[in-house]
CSV table of C-alpha atoms and ligand atoms in Angstrom, one decimal:
chain,number,residue,atom,x,y,z
A,1,MET,CA,110.6,84.2,86.1
A,2,ARG,CA,107.4,86.4,86.5
A,3,SER,CA,106.2,87.4,89.8
A,4,ILE,CA,102.4,86.7,90.7
A,5,ALA,CA,100.6,87.6,93.8
A,6,VAL,CA,97.3,86.6,94.4
A,7,TYR,CA,94.9,89.1,96.7
A,8,PRO,CA,91.9,87.1,98.1
A,9,GLY,CA,89.0,88.4,99.3
A,10,SER,CA,85.4,88.3,99.8
A,11,PHE,CA,84.9,91.7,98.1
A,12,ASP,CA,81.1,91.6,99.0
A,13,PRO,CA,81.4,94.6,97.8
A,14,PRO,CA,84.7,95.7,96.9
A,15,THR,CA,85.5,99.1,98.6
A,16,ASN,CA,88.0,101.9,97.9
A,17,GLY,CA,89.8,100.4,100.6
A,18,HIS,CA,90.4,97.2,98.4
A,19,CYS,CA,90.8,99.3,95.4
A,20,ASP,CA,93.7,101.1,97.1
A,21,ILE,CA,95.4,97.6,97.9
A,22,ILE,CA,94.6,96.3,94.6
A,23,LYS,CA,96.4,99.3,92.7
A,24,ARG,CA,99.1,99.6,95.0
A,25,SER,CA,100.1,96.0,94.9
A,26,SER,CA,99.8,95.6,91.3
A,27,LYS,CA,102.8,97.9,90.9
A,28,LEU,CA,104.7,95.4,93.0
A,29,PHE,CA,104.3,92.3,91.0
A,30,ASP,CA,104.5,91.4,87.2
A,31,LYS,CA,101.0,90.2,87.5
A,32,LEU,CA,98.4,90.1,90.4
A,33,ILE,CA,95.4,88.1,90.5
A,34,VAL,CA,92.4,89.4,92.5
A,35,ALA,CA,90.6,86.2,94.0
A,36,VAL,CA,86.7,86.2,95.0
A,37,ALA,CA,86.4,83.8,97.5
A,38,GLU,CA,83.3,81.3,97.0
A,39,ASN,CA,83.0,79.7,100.2
A,40,PRO,CA,79.5,77.5,99.9
A,41,ALA,CA,79.1,77.7,103.6
A,42,LYS,CA,78.9,81.6,103.5
A,43,LYS,CA,76.1,83.5,102.5
A,44,TYR,CA,77.1,86.6,100.6
A,45,PHE,CA,75.0,89.8,99.6
A,46,PHE,CA,76.5,89.9,96.1
A,47,SER,CA,76.8,86.7,94.1
A,48,VAL,CA,80.3,85.6,93.0
A,49,GLU,CA,79.4,86.8,89.1
A,50,GLU,CA,78.3,90.0,90.6
A,51,ARG,CA,81.5,90.6,92.6
A,52,ILE,CA,83.6,89.4,89.8
A,53,ALA,CA,82.0,91.8,87.2
A,54,MET,CA,82.0,95.2,89.6
A,55,LEU,CA,86.0,94.0,90.3
A,56,ARG,CA,86.6,93.5,86.6
A,57,GLU,CA,85.1,96.9,85.8
A,58,ILE,CA,87.3,98.6,88.5
A,59,VAL,CA,90.5,97.0,87.3
A,60,ARG,CA,89.6,97.5,83.3
A,61,GLU,CA,92.4,99.7,82.5
A,62,TYR,CA,95.4,97.7,84.5
A,63,ASP,CA,97.0,95.2,82.0
A,64,ASN,CA,98.5,93.1,84.7
A,65,ILE,CA,95.5,92.6,87.2
A,66,GLU,CA,93.2,89.6,86.6
A,67,VAL,CA,90.0,88.7,88.4
A,68,THR,CA,88.8,85.4,88.9
A,69,HIS,CA,87.4,83.2,91.8
A,70,PHE,CA,88.5,80.3,94.0
A,71,GLU,CA,86.9,77.8,96.3
A,72,GLY,CA,88.6,75.6,98.5
A,73,LEU,CA,92.3,76.5,100.4
A,74,LEU,CA,93.7,79.5,99.4
A,75,VAL,CA,97.1,78.1,99.3
A,76,GLU,CA,96.1,75.4,96.9
A,77,TYR,CA,94.7,77.6,94.5
A,78,ALA,CA,98.1,79.9,94.8
A,79,ASP,CA,100.0,76.9,93.9
A,80,THR,CA,97.5,76.3,90.8
A,81,ILE,CA,98.3,79.8,89.5
A,82,GLY,CA,101.8,79.9,90.3
A,83,ALA,CA,101.5,82.7,93.0
A,84,VAL,CA,104.0,82.7,95.8
A,85,THR,CA,102.8,85.8,97.7
A,86,ILE,CA,99.6,86.5,99.4
A,87,ILE,CA,98.5,90.1,99.3
A,88,ARG,CA,96.5,90.9,102.7
A,89,GLY,CA,95.4,94.8,103.6
A,90,LEU,CA,95.7,95.9,107.2
A,91,ARG,CA,93.5,98.5,108.2
A,92,ALA,CA,93.7,98.9,112.2
A,93,LEU,CA,95.3,96.9,115.0
A,94,SER,CA,92.0,94.9,115.3
A,95,ASP,CA,92.8,93.3,111.8
A,96,PHE,CA,96.1,92.0,113.2
A,97,GLU,CA,95.4,89.2,115.2
A,98,TYR,CA,92.7,87.5,112.5
A,99,GLU,CA,95.5,88.4,109.5
A,100,PHE,CA,98.4,86.8,111.9
A,101,GLU,CA,96.6,84.0,112.3
A,102,LEU,CA,95.5,83.3,108.7
A,103,ALA,CA,99.1,84.0,107.5
A,104,LEU,CA,100.4,81.6,110.1
A,105,MET,CA,97.8,78.7,109.0
A,106,ASN,CA,98.7,79.4,105.4
A,107,ARG,CA,102.3,79.0,105.9
A,108,HIS,CA,101.8,75.7,107.7
A,109,LEU,CA,99.8,74.4,104.6
A,110,ASN,CA,102.3,75.5,102.3
A,111,SER,CA,105.2,77.0,103.5
A,112,ASN,CA,106.4,78.1,99.5
A,113,VAL,CA,103.6,80.7,99.9
A,114,ASP,CA,104.4,83.6,102.0
A,115,THR,CA,101.9,86.3,103.0
A,116,ILE,CA,102.5,90.2,102.5
A,117,PHE,CA,100.6,92.7,104.4
A,118,MET,CA,100.0,96.4,102.8
A,119,MET,CA,98.7,99.1,105.1
A,120,THR,CA,95.6,100.7,104.2
A,121,ASP,CA,95.3,104.2,103.3
A,122,GLU,CA,94.3,106.3,106.1
A,123,HIS,CA,91.4,107.7,104.5
A,124,TYR,CA,90.2,104.0,104.2
A,125,SER,CA,90.9,102.6,107.5
A,126,PHE,CA,87.1,102.6,108.8
A,127,ILE,CA,85.5,101.2,105.7
A,128,ARG,CA,84.3,97.7,105.8
A,129,SER,CA,81.9,96.0,103.2
A,130,SER,CA,79.0,95.5,105.8
A,131,LEU,CA,79.5,99.2,107.0
A,132,VAL,CA,79.0,100.2,103.4
A,133,ARG,CA,75.9,98.0,103.0
A,134,GLU,CA,74.4,99.1,105.6
A,135,VAL,CA,74.8,102.8,104.9
A,136,ALA,CA,73.5,102.2,101.4
A,137,ARG,CA,70.9,100.2,102.6
A,138,LEU,CA,69.5,103.5,104.9
A,139,GLY,CA,70.2,105.8,102.1
A,140,GLY,CA,73.5,107.3,103.0
A,141,ASP,CA,75.7,108.8,100.7
A,142,ILE,CA,78.5,105.8,100.0
A,143,SER,CA,80.5,107.8,96.9
A,144,ASP,CA,83.6,108.4,98.8
A,145,LYS,CA,83.6,104.9,100.1
A,146,VAL,CA,83.2,102.6,97.0
A,147,PRO,CA,83.7,103.0,93.4
A,148,PRO,CA,81.2,104.1,90.9
A,149,VAL,CA,80.5,100.6,89.7
A,150,VAL,CA,79.6,99.3,93.3
A,151,GLU,CA,77.6,102.2,94.1
A,152,ARG,CA,75.4,101.7,91.2
A,153,TYR,CA,75.2,97.9,92.1
A,154,LEU,CA,74.0,98.9,95.9
A,155,LYS,CA,71.5,101.4,94.5
A,156,GLU,CA,70.0,98.8,92.3
A,157,ARG,CA,69.8,96.0,94.8
A,158,PHE,CA,68.4,98.3,97.4
A,159,SER,CA,65.7,99.7,95.1
A,160,GLN,CA,64.5,96.2,94.3
A,161,LYS,CA,63.7,95.7,98.1
B,201,LIG,N1,89.8,98.2,102.9
B,201,LIG,C1,88.4,97.9,103.4
B,201,LIG,N2,88.2,96.8,103.9
B,201,LIG,C2,89.0,95.6,103.9
B,201,LIG,C3,90.2,95.8,103.5
B,201,LIG,C4,90.5,97.0,102.8
B,201,LIG,N3,91.8,97.1,102.6
B,201,LIG,N4,90.6,94.7,103.9
B,201,LIG,C5,89.7,93.8,104.6
B,201,LIG,N5,88.7,94.6,104.8
B,201,LIG,C6,87.1,94.3,105.2
B,201,LIG,C7,86.3,93.8,104.1
B,201,LIG,O1,85.3,94.6,104.0
B,201,LIG,C8,85.5,92.8,104.9
B,201,LIG,O2,84.4,93.5,105.7
B,201,LIG,P1,83.1,92.6,106.3
B,201,LIG,O3,83.5,91.9,107.3
B,201,LIG,O4,82.2,93.9,106.5
B,201,LIG,O5,82.6,92.0,104.9
B,201,LIG,C9,86.5,92.5,106.0
B,201,LIG,O6,87.4,93.2,105.9
B,201,LIG,C10,86.8,91.0,105.7
B,201,LIG,O7,87.3,91.1,104.3
B,201,LIG,P2,88.3,90.1,103.1
B,201,LIG,O8,89.4,90.7,103.1
B,201,LIG,O9,87.3,89.7,101.9
B,201,LIG,O10,88.4,88.9,104.3
B,201,LIG,P3,87.7,87.7,104.4
B,201,LIG,O11,87.8,87.4,105.9
B,201,LIG,O12,86.1,87.6,103.9
B,201,LIG,O13,88.1,86.6,103.5
B,201,LIG,C11,89.6,85.1,102.7
B,201,LIG,C12,88.9,85.8,104.0
B,201,LIG,C13,88.9,84.8,101.8
B,201,LIG,C14,91.1,85.0,102.8
B,201,LIG,C15,90.0,83.6,103.6
B,201,LIG,O14,88.6,83.4,104.3
B,201,LIG,C16,90.3,82.3,102.8
B,201,LIG,O15,91.7,82.5,102.5
B,201,LIG,N6,89.4,81.3,102.6
B,201,LIG,C17,89.8,80.4,101.8
B,201,LIG,C18,89.7,79.0,102.4
B,201,LIG,C19,91.2,79.0,103.3
B,201,LIG,O16,92.0,78.8,102.7
B,201,LIG,N7,91.0,78.7,104.3
B,201,LIG,C20,92.2,78.8,105.2
B,201,LIG,C21,92.7,80.1,105.6
B,201,LIG,S1,94.0,80.3,106.6
């Protein structure tokens, strides 16, 4: 049986921290689905199509990684794609409480799906999408915080404003 894991997130935009988790976790499973969350109640900076396009370019050379999007409950989506593992990254202690609640709720909703946490590489522990957007908006250097494709999208977006 092939092992399938899902790595969900907003990826608004994807950062080097996300990429680190994607690449490392893809080695542990036959297939990794990077699932871009589309929550109609949430306002995103990049559209779901843009977030998918950035991620697809990032994982282009990886045969066992797919990028898609999902709406609704994550555990239901995991069921539809045959994934029994959810991957989440932990950057610091401050992530723990939120992630703990998320994992417990997901297990209550579907006990067949388990969450595995990966420690983010220490270089990326302070990076988050909204901070990267803020630095880019103010013209700061983000080249060591996001992949080139994301830097390009951010530059294009802010040059239009
Ligand atoms: N490196 C860098 N940054 C990271 C990171 C990593 N490894 N892991 C998380 N982050 C940052 C993100 O950049 C983001 O930063 P921001 O707040 O500045 O935008 C923040 O941490 C949260 O990121 P993300 O991993 O995308 O989580 P999320 O909270 O946006 O999404 C879902 C969580 C989509 C997994 C969750 O809401 C979900 O499952 N939704 C579906 C509906 C559902 O099933 N709900 C019930 C769940 S119990």
